[in-house]
GROMACS .gro file of N, CA and C in nm:
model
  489
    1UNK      N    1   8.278  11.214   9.939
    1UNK     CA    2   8.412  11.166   9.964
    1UNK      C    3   8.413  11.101  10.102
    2UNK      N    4   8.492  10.990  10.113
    2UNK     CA    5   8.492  10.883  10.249
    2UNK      C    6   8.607  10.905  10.329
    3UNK      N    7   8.641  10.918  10.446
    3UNK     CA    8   8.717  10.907  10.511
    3UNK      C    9   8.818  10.787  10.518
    4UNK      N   10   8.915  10.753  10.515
    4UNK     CA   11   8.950  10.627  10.510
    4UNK      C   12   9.052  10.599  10.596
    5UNK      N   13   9.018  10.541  10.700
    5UNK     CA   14   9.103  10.512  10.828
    5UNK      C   15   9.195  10.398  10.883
    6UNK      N   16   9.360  10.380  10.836
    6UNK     CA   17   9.396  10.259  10.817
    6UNK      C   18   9.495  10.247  10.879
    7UNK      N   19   9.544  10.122  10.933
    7UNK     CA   20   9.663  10.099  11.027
    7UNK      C   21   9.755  10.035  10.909
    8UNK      N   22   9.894  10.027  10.889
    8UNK     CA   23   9.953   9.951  10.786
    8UNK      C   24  10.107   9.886  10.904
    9UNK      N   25  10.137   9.781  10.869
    9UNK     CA   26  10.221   9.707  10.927
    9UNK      C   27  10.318   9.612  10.811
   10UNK      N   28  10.429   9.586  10.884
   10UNK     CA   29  10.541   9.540  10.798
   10UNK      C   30  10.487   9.353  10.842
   11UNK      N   31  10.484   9.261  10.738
   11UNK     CA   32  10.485   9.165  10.760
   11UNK      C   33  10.606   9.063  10.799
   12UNK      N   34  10.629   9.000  10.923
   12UNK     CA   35  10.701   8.876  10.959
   12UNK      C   36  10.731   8.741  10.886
   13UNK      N   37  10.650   8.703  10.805
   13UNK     CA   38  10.590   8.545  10.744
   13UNK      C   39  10.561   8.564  10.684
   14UNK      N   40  10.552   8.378  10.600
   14UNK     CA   41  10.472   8.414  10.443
   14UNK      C   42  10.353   8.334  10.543
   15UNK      N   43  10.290   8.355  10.653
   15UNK     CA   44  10.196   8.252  10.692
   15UNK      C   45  10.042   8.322  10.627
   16UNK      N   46  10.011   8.465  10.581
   16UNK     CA   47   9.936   8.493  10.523
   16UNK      C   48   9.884   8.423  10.401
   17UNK      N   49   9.976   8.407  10.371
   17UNK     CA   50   9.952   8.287  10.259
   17UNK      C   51   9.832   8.210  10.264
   18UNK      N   52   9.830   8.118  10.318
   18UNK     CA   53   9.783   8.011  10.377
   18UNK      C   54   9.645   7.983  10.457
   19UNK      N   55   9.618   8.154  10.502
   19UNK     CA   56   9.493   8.220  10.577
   19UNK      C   57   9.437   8.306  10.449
   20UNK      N   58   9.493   8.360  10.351
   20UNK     CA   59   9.389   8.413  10.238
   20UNK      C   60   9.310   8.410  10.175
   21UNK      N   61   9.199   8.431  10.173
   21UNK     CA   62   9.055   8.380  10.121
   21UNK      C   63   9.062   8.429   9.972
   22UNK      N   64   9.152   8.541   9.952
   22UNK     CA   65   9.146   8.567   9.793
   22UNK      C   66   9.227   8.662   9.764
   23UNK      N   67   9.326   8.635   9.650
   23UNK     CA   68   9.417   8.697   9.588
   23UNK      C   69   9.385   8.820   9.488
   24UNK      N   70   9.469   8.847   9.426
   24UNK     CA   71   9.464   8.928   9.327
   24UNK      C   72   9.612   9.013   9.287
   25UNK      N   73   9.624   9.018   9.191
   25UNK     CA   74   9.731   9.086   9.098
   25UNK      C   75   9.702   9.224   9.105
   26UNK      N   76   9.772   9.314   9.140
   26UNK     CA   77   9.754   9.447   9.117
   26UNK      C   78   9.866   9.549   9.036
   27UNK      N   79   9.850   9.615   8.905
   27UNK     CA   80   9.895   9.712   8.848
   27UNK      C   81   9.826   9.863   8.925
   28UNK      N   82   9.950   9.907   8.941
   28UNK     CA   83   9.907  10.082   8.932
   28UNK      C   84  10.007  10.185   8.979
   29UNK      N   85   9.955  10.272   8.916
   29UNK     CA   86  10.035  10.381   8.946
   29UNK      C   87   9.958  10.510   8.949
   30UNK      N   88  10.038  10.663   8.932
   30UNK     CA   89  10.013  10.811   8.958
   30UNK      C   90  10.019  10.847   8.865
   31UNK      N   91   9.897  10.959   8.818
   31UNK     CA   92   9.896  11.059   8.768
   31UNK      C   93   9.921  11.174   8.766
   32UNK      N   94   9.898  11.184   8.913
   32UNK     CA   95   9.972  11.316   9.007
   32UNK      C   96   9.986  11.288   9.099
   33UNK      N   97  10.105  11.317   9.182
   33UNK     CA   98  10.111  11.382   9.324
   33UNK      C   99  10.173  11.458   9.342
   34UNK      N  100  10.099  11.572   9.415
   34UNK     CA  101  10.145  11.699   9.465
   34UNK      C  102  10.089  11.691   9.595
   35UNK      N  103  10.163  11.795   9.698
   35UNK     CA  104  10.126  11.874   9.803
   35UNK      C  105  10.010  11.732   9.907
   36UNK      N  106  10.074  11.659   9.904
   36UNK     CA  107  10.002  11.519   9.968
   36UNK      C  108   9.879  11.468   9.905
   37UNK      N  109   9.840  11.528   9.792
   37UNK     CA  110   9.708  11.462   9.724
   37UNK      C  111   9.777  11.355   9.625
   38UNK      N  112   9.652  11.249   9.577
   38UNK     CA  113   9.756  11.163   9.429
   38UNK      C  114   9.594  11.144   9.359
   39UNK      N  115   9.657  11.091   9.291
   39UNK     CA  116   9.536  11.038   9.148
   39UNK      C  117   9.597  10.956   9.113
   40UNK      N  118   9.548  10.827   9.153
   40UNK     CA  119   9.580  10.700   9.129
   40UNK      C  120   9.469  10.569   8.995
   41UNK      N  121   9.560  10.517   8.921
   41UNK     CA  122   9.480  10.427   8.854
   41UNK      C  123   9.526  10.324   8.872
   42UNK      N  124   9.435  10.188   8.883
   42UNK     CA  125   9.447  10.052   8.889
   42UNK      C  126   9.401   9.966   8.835
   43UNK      N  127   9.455   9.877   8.794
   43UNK     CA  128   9.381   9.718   8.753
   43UNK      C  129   9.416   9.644   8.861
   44UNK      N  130   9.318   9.585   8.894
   44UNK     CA  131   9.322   9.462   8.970
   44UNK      C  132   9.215   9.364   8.939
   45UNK      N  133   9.266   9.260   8.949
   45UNK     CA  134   9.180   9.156   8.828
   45UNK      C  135   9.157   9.193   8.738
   46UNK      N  136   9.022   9.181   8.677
   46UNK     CA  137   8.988   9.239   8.533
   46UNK      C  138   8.900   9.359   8.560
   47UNK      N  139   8.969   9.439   8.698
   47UNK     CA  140   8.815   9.616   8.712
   47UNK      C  141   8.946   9.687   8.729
   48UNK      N  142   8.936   9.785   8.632
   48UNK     CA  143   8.976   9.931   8.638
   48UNK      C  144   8.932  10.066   8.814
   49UNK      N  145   9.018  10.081   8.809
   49UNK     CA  146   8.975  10.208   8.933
   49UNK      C  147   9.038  10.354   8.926
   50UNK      N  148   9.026  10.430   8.896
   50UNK     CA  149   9.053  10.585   8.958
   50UNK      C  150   9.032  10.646   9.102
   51UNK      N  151   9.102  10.628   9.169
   51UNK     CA  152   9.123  10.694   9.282
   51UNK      C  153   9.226  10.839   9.310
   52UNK      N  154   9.142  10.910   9.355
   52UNK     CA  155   9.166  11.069   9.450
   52UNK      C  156   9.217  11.028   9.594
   53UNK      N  157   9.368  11.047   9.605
   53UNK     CA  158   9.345  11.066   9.795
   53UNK      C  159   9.397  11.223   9.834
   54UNK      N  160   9.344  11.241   9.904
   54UNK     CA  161   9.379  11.386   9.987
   54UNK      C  162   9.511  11.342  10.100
   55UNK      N  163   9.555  11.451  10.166
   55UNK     CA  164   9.639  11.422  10.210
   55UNK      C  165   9.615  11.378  10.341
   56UNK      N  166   9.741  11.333  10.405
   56UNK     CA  167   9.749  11.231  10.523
   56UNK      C  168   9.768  11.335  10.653
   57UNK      N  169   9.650  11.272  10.731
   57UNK     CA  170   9.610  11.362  10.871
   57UNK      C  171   9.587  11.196  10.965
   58UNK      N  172   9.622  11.293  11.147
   58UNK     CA  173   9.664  11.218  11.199
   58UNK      C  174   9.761  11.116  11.193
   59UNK      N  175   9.917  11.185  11.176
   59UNK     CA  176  10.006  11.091  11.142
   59UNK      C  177  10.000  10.962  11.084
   60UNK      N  178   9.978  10.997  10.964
   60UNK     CA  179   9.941  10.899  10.833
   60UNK      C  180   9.783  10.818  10.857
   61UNK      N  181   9.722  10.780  10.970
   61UNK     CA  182   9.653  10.727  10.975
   61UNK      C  183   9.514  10.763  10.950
   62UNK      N  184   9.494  10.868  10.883
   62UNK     CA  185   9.355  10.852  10.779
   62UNK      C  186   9.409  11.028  10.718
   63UNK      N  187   9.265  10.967  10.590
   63UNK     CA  188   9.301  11.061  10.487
   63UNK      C  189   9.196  11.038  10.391
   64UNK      N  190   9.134  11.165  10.326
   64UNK     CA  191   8.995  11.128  10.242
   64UNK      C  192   9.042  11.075  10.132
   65UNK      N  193   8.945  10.996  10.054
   65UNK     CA  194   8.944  10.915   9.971
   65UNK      C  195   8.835  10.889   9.841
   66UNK      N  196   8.836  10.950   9.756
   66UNK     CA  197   8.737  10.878   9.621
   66UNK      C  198   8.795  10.812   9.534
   67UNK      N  199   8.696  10.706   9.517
   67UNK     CA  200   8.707  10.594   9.363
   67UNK      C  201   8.590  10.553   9.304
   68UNK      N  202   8.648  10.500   9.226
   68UNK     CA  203   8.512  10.531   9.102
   68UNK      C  204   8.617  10.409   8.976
   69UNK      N  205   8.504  10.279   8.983
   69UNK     CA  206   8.546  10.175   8.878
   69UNK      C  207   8.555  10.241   8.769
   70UNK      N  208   8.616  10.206   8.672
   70UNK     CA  209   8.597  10.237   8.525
   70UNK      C  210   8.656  10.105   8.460
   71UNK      N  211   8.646  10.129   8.342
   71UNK     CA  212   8.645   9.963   8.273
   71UNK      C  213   8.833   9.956   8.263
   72UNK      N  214   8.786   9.816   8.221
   72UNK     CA  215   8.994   9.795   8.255
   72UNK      C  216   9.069   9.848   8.153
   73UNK      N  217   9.007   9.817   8.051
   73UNK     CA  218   9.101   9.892   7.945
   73UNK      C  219   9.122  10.027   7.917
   74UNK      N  220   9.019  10.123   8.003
   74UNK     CA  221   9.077  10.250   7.996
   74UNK      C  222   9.177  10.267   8.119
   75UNK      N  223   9.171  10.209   8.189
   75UNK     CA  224   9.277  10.148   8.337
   75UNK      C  225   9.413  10.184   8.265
   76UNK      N  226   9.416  10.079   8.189
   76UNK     CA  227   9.579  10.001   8.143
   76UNK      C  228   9.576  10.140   8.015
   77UNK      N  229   9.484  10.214   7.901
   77UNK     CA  230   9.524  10.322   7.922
   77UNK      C  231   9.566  10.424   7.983
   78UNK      N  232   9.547  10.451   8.073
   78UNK     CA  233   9.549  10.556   8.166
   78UNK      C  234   9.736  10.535   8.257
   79UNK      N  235   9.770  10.374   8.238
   79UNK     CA  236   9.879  10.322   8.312
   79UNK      C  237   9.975  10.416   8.188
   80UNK      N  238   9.952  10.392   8.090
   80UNK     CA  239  10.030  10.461   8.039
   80UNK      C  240  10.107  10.604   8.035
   81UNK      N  241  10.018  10.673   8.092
   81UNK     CA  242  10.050  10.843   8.128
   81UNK      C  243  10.121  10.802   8.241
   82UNK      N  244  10.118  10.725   8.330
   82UNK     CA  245  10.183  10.720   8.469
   82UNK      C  246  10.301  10.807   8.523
   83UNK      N  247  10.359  10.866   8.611
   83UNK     CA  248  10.499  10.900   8.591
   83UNK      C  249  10.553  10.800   8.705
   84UNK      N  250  10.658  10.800   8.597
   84UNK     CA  251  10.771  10.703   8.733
   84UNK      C  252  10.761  10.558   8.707
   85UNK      N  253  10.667  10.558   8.671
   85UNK     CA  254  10.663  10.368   8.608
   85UNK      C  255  10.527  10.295   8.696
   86UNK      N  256  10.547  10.189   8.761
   86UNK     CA  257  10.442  10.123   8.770
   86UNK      C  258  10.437  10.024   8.873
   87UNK      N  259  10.381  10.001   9.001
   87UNK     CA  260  10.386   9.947   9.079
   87UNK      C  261  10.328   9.814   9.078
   88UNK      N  262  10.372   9.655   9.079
   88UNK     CA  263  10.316   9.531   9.021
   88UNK      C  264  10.348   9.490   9.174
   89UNK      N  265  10.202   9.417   9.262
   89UNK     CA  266  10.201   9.327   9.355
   89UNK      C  267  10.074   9.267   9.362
   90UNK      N  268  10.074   9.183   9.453
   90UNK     CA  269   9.940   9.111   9.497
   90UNK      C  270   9.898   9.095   9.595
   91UNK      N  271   9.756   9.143   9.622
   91UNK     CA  272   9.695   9.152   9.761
   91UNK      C  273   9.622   9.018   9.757
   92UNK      N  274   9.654   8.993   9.938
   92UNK     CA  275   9.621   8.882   9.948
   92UNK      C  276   9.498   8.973  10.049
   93UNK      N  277   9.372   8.872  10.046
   93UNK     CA  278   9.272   8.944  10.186
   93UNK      C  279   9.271   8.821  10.307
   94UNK      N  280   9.307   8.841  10.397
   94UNK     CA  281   9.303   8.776  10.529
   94UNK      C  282   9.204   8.792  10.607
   95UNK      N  283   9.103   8.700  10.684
   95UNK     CA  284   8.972   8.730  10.733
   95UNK      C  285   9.064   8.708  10.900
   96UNK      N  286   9.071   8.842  11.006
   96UNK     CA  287   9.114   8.799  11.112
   96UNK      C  288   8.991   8.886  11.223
   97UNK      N  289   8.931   8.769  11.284
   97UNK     CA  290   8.822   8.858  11.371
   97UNK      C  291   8.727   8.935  11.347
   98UNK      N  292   8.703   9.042  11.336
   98UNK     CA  293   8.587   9.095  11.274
   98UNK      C  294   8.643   9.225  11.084
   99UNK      N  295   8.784   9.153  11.120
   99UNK     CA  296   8.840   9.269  10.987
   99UNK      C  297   8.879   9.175  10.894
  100UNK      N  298   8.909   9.241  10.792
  100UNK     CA  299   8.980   9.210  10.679
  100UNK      C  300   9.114   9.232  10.655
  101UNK      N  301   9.229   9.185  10.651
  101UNK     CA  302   9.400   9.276  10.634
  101UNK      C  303   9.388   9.240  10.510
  102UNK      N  304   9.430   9.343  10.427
  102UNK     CA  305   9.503   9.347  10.306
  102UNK      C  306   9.617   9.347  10.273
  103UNK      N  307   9.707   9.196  10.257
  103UNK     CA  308   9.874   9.202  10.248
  103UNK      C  309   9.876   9.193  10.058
  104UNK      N  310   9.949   9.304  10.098
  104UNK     CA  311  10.054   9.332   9.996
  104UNK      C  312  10.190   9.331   9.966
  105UNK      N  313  10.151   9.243   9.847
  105UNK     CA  314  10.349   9.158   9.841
  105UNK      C  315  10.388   9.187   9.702
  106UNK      N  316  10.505   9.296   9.715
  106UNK     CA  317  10.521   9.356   9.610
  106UNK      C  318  10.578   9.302   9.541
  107UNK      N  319  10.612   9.331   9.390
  107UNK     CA  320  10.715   9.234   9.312
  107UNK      C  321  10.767   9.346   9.232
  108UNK      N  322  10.870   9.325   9.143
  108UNK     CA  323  10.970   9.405   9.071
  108UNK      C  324  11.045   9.475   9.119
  109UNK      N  325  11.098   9.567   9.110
  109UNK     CA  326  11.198   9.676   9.207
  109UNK      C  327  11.175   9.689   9.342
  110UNK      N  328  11.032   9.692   9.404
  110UNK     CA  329  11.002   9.597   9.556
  110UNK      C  330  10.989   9.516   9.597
  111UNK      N  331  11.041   9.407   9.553
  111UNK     CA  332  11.045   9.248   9.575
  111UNK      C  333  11.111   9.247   9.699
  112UNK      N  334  11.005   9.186   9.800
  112UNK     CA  335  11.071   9.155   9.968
  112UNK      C  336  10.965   9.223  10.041
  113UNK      N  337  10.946   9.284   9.973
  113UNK     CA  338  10.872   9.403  10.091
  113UNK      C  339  10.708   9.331  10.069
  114UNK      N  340  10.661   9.344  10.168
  114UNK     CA  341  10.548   9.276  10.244
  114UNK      C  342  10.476   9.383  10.325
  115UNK      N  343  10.370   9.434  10.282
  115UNK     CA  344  10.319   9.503  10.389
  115UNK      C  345  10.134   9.483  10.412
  116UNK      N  346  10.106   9.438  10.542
  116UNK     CA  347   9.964   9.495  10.587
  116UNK      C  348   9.867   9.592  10.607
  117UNK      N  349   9.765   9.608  10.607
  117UNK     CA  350   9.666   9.701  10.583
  117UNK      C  351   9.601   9.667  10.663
  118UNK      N  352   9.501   9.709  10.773
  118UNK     CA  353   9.356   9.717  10.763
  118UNK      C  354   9.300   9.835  10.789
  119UNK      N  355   9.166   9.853  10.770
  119UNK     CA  356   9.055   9.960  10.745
  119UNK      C  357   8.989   9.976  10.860
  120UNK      N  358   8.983  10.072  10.972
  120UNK     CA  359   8.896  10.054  11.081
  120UNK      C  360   8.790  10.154  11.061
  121UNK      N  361   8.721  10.181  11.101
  121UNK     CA  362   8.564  10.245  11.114
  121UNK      C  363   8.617  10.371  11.217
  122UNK      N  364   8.712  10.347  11.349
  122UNK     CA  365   8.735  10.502  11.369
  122UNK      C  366   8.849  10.455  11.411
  123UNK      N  367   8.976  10.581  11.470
  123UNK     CA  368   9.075  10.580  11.513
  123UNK      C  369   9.104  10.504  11.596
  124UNK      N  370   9.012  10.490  11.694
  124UNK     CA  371   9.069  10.403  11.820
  124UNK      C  372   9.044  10.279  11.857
  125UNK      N  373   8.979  10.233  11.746
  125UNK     CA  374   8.899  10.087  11.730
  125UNK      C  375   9.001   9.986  11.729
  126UNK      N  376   8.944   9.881  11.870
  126UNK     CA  377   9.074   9.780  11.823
  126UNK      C  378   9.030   9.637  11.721
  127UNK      N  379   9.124   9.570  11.729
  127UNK     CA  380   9.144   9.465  11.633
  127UNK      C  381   9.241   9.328  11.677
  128UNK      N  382   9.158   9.225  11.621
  128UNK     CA  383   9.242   9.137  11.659
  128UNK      C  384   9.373   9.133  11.583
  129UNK      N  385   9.522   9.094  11.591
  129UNK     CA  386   9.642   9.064  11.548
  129UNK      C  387   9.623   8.936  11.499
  130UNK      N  388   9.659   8.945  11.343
  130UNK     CA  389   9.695   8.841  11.304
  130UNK      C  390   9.809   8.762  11.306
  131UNK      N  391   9.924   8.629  11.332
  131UNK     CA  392  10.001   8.602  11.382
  131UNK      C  393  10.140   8.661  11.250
  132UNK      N  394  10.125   8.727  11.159
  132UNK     CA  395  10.202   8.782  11.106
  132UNK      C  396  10.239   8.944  11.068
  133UNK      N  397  10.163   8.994  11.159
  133UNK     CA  398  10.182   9.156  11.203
  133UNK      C  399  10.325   9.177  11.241
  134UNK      N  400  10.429   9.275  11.202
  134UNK     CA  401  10.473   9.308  11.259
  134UNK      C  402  10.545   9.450  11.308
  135UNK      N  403  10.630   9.549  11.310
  135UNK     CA  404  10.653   9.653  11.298
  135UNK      C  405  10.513   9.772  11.231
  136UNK      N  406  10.447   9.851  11.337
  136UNK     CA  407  10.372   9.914  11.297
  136UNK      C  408  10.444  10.042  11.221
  137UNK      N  409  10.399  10.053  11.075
  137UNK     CA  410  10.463  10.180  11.003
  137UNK      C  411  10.331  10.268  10.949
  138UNK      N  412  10.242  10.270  11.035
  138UNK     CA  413  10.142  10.421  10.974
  138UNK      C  414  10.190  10.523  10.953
  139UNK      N  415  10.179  10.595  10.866
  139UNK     CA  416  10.232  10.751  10.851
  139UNK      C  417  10.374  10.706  10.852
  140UNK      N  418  10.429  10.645  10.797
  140UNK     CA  419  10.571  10.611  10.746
  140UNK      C  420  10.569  10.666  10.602
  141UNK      N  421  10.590  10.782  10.588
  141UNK     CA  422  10.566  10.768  10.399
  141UNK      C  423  10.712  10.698  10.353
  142UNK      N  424  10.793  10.621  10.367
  142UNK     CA  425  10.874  10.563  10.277
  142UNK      C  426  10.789  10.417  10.226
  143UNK      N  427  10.680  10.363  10.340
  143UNK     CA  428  10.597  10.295  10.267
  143UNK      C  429  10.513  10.331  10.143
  144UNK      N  430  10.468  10.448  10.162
  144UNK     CA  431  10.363  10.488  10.080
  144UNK      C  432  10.383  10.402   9.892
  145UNK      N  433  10.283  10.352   9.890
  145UNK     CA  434  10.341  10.292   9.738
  145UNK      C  435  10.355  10.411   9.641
  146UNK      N  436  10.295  10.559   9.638
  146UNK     CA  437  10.363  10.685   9.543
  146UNK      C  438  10.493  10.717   9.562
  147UNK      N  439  10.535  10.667   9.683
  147UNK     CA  440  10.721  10.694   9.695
  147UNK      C  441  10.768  10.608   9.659
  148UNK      N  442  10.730  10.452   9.657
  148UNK     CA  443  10.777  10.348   9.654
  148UNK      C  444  10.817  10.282   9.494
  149UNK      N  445  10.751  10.432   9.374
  149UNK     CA  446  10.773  10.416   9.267
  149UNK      C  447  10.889  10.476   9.216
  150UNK      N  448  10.935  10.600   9.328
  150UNK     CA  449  11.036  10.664   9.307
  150UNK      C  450  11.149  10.614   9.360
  151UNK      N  451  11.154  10.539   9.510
  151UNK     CA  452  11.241  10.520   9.574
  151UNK      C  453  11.218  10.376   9.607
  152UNK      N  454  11.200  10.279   9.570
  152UNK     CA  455  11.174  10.115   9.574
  152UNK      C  456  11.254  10.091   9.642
  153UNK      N  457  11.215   9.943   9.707
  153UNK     CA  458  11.270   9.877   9.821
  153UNK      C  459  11.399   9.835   9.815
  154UNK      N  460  11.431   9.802   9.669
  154UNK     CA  461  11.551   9.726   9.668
  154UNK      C  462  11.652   9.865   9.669
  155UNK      N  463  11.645   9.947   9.686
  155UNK     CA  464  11.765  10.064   9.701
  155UNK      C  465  11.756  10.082   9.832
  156UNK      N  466  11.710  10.060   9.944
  156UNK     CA  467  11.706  10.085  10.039
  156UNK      C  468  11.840  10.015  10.124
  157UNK      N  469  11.856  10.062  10.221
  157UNK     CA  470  11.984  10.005  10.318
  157UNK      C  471  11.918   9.973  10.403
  158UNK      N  472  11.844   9.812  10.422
  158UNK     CA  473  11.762   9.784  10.571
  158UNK      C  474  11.821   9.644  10.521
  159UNK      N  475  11.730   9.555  10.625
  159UNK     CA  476  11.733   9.406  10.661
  159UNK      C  477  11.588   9.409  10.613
  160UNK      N  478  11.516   9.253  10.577
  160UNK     CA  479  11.429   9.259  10.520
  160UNK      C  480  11.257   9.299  10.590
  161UNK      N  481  11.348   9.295  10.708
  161UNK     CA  482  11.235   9.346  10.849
  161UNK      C  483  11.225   9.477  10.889
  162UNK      N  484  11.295   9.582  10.777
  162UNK     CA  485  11.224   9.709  10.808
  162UNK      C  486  11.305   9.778  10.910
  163UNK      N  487  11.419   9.757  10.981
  163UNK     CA  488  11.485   9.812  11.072
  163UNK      C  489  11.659   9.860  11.029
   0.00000   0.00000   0.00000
């Protein structure tokens, strides 16, 4: 099992757009979550995934992690058991400096919401800013996309910037 160490941020712009080297459509949802663990399945493109996360240490910002491809169509089976329904967005990957950000732009019941990712190697590692970073929300669980199936963006009482 991998450690997985990530900063997540609310996006400003659609200027990600425009800097993305490659898209993708993403379905998924939960099988379980309890007690901060989940069991997550996905399609994205045409590969299936099962993912385990453990729970969130160091105020959201890392937390162990296994996955393991499996083929897509037992994926989009597996979407079926889901509870709560089903989370539909698309990650865009952004090459900034020596990282990768993963924006995610949700659609259906989270339509608006925009959020960044990246993956660092340890806690204190810095990174260059890409010019559409904005509001840091690590360890925010109202981001978390397992809440975000229960409690979606569009019920929320904010402005589209997260404040």
């Amino acid at each position: 099992m991998a450690l997985e160490i990530e900063r997540k941020f609310l996006v400003t712009d659609d200027s990600y757009k425009a800097m993305a080297f490659r898209c993708d459509r993403i379905a998924q949802g939960y099988l379980c979550r309890e007690g901060g663990n989940s069991t997550r399945v996905r399609v994205r493109g045409d590969k299936g995934y099962l993912t385990i996360k453990g729970p969130s240490m160091d105020g959201g910002l890392s937390r162990f992690e296994w996955e393991k491809e499996i083929p897509e169509s037992e994926a989009w089976e597996l979407l079926k058991l889901c509870h709560g329904g089903i989370i539909d967005k698309t990650r865009h990957l952004v090459k900034c400096g020596n990282h990768t950000f993963e924006v995610d732009e949700f659609h259906g019941d989270n339509d608006g919401l925009v959020v960044a990712e990246v993956e660092l190697e340890n806690a204190d590692e810095t990174f260059e800013r890409p010019p559409f970073l904005g509001k840091e929300i690590t360890g925010d669980a109202k981001y978390y996309n397992s809440r975000l199936i229960h409690f979606p963006y569009k019920c929320w009482q904010i402005n589209k910037y997260g404040d």
